[in-house]
């Protein structure tokens, strides 16, 4: 079972820079640190909970589906470190409406 980390040096929700490969994120930067993606574990689309969506009729159901964010769960390691001992699992999201990448979860 994994646990979602927040605090203790982890800036979850922060904007990150991502270099995308053919299947998803290939590497990303958190500040000055570069992380290399070793494995794509999963990907999915998240939409806002119904109680946080706009007023009914303001764009229709199809607009709500498009407004989601795509999330990739990746195993990555800080550049220059051994994957065997220093890999972590990160959830990275692409929000097309804002045209930005974010680190949304870090798992231990």
Coordinates of C-alpha atoms in Angstrom, one line a residue:
X1 CA 0.0 0.0 0.0
X2 CA 1.3 3.4 -0.8
X3 CA 0.8 6.6 1.1
X4 CA 0.6 10.0 -0.4
X5 CA 3.2 12.4 1.1
X6 CA 2.7 16.0 1.7
X7 CA 4.9 18.4 3.7
X8 CA 8.3 17.3 5.0
X9 CA 10.2 18.8 2.1
X10 CA 7.8 17.6 -0.6
X11 CA 6.1 20.4 -2.5
X12 CA 3.1 18.5 -3.8
X13 CA 1.0 20.6 -6.2
X14 CA 4.0 22.4 -7.5
X15 CA 4.5 23.3 -11.1
X16 CA 7.3 21.3 -12.8
X17 CA 9.0 21.3 -16.2
X18 CA 8.5 18.1 -18.1
X19 CA 10.1 16.7 -21.2
X20 CA 7.6 14.3 -22.8
X21 CA 8.5 11.1 -24.6
X22 CA 6.3 9.0 -26.9
X23 CA 4.4 7.4 -24.0
X24 CA 4.4 10.1 -21.4
X25 CA 6.9 12.0 -19.3
X26 CA 10.5 11.1 -20.0
X27 CA 12.1 13.4 -17.4
X28 CA 11.1 16.3 -15.2
X29 CA 12.7 19.1 -13.2
X30 CA 11.8 20.2 -9.6
X31 CA 13.7 23.4 -9.1
X32 CA 17.3 22.6 -10.1
X33 CA 16.9 18.8 -9.7
X34 CA 16.3 16.7 -12.8
X35 CA 14.5 13.4 -12.4
X36 CA 14.7 10.7 -15.1
X37 CA 11.7 8.5 -15.6
X38 CA 12.6 4.8 -15.6
X39 CA 9.1 3.3 -16.0
X40 CA 5.6 4.4 -16.8
X41 CA 3.4 2.7 -14.2
X42 CA 0.0 3.9 -15.1
X43 CA -2.0 6.8 -16.7
X44 CA -5.5 8.1 -16.4
X45 CA -7.8 11.1 -16.8
X46 CA -9.2 12.9 -13.7
X47 CA -12.1 15.2 -13.8
X48 CA -13.2 17.6 -11.0
X49 CA -15.7 16.1 -8.5
X50 CA -19.3 17.0 -9.5
X51 CA -19.6 19.4 -6.6
X52 CA -16.7 21.5 -7.9
X53 CA -17.8 21.7 -11.5
X54 CA -19.3 24.8 -13.0
X55 CA -23.0 25.7 -12.9
X56 CA -25.3 23.2 -14.7
X57 CA -25.6 24.1 -18.4
X58 CA -22.4 26.2 -18.5
X59 CA -20.7 24.4 -21.2
X60 CA -22.6 21.1 -21.1
X61 CA -21.4 17.6 -20.2
X62 CA -18.8 17.4 -23.1
X63 CA -17.1 20.6 -21.8
X64 CA -16.7 19.0 -18.3
X65 CA -15.1 15.8 -19.8
X66 CA -12.6 17.8 -21.8
X67 CA -11.7 20.0 -18.8
X68 CA -10.0 17.1 -16.9
X69 CA -6.4 16.6 -16.4
X70 CA -4.3 13.7 -17.5
X71 CA -2.1 12.0 -14.9
X72 CA 0.9 9.7 -15.3
X73 CA 2.3 7.6 -12.4
X74 CA 6.0 7.2 -13.0
X75 CA 8.9 5.6 -11.3
X76 CA 11.8 8.1 -11.5
X77 CA 15.2 8.7 -10.0
X78 CA 17.2 11.9 -9.5
X79 CA 19.7 12.2 -12.3
X80 CA 23.1 10.7 -11.3
X81 CA 21.7 8.3 -8.7
X82 CA 21.1 4.6 -8.7
X83 CA 17.6 3.5 -9.7
X84 CA 18.0 0.4 -7.4
X85 CA 18.3 2.4 -4.2
X86 CA 16.9 5.9 -4.9
X87 CA 13.8 5.5 -7.2
X88 CA 10.5 7.2 -6.2
X89 CA 7.0 7.0 -7.5
X90 CA 5.5 10.3 -8.7
X91 CA 2.1 11.4 -10.1
X92 CA 2.6 14.1 -12.8
X93 CA -0.4 15.8 -14.3
X94 CA -0.9 17.8 -17.5
X95 CA -3.7 20.4 -17.3
X96 CA -4.5 21.5 -20.9
X97 CA -6.7 24.4 -19.8
X98 CA -3.8 25.9 -17.9
X99 CA -1.1 24.6 -20.3
X100 CA 1.0 23.4 -17.3
X101 CA 2.5 20.3 -15.7
X102 CA 2.2 19.7 -11.9
X103 CA 3.6 17.2 -9.4
X104 CA 0.3 16.1 -7.7
X105 CA 1.4 13.2 -5.6
X106 CA 4.6 11.6 -4.3
X107 CA 4.4 8.0 -3.0
X108 CA 6.8 6.2 -0.7

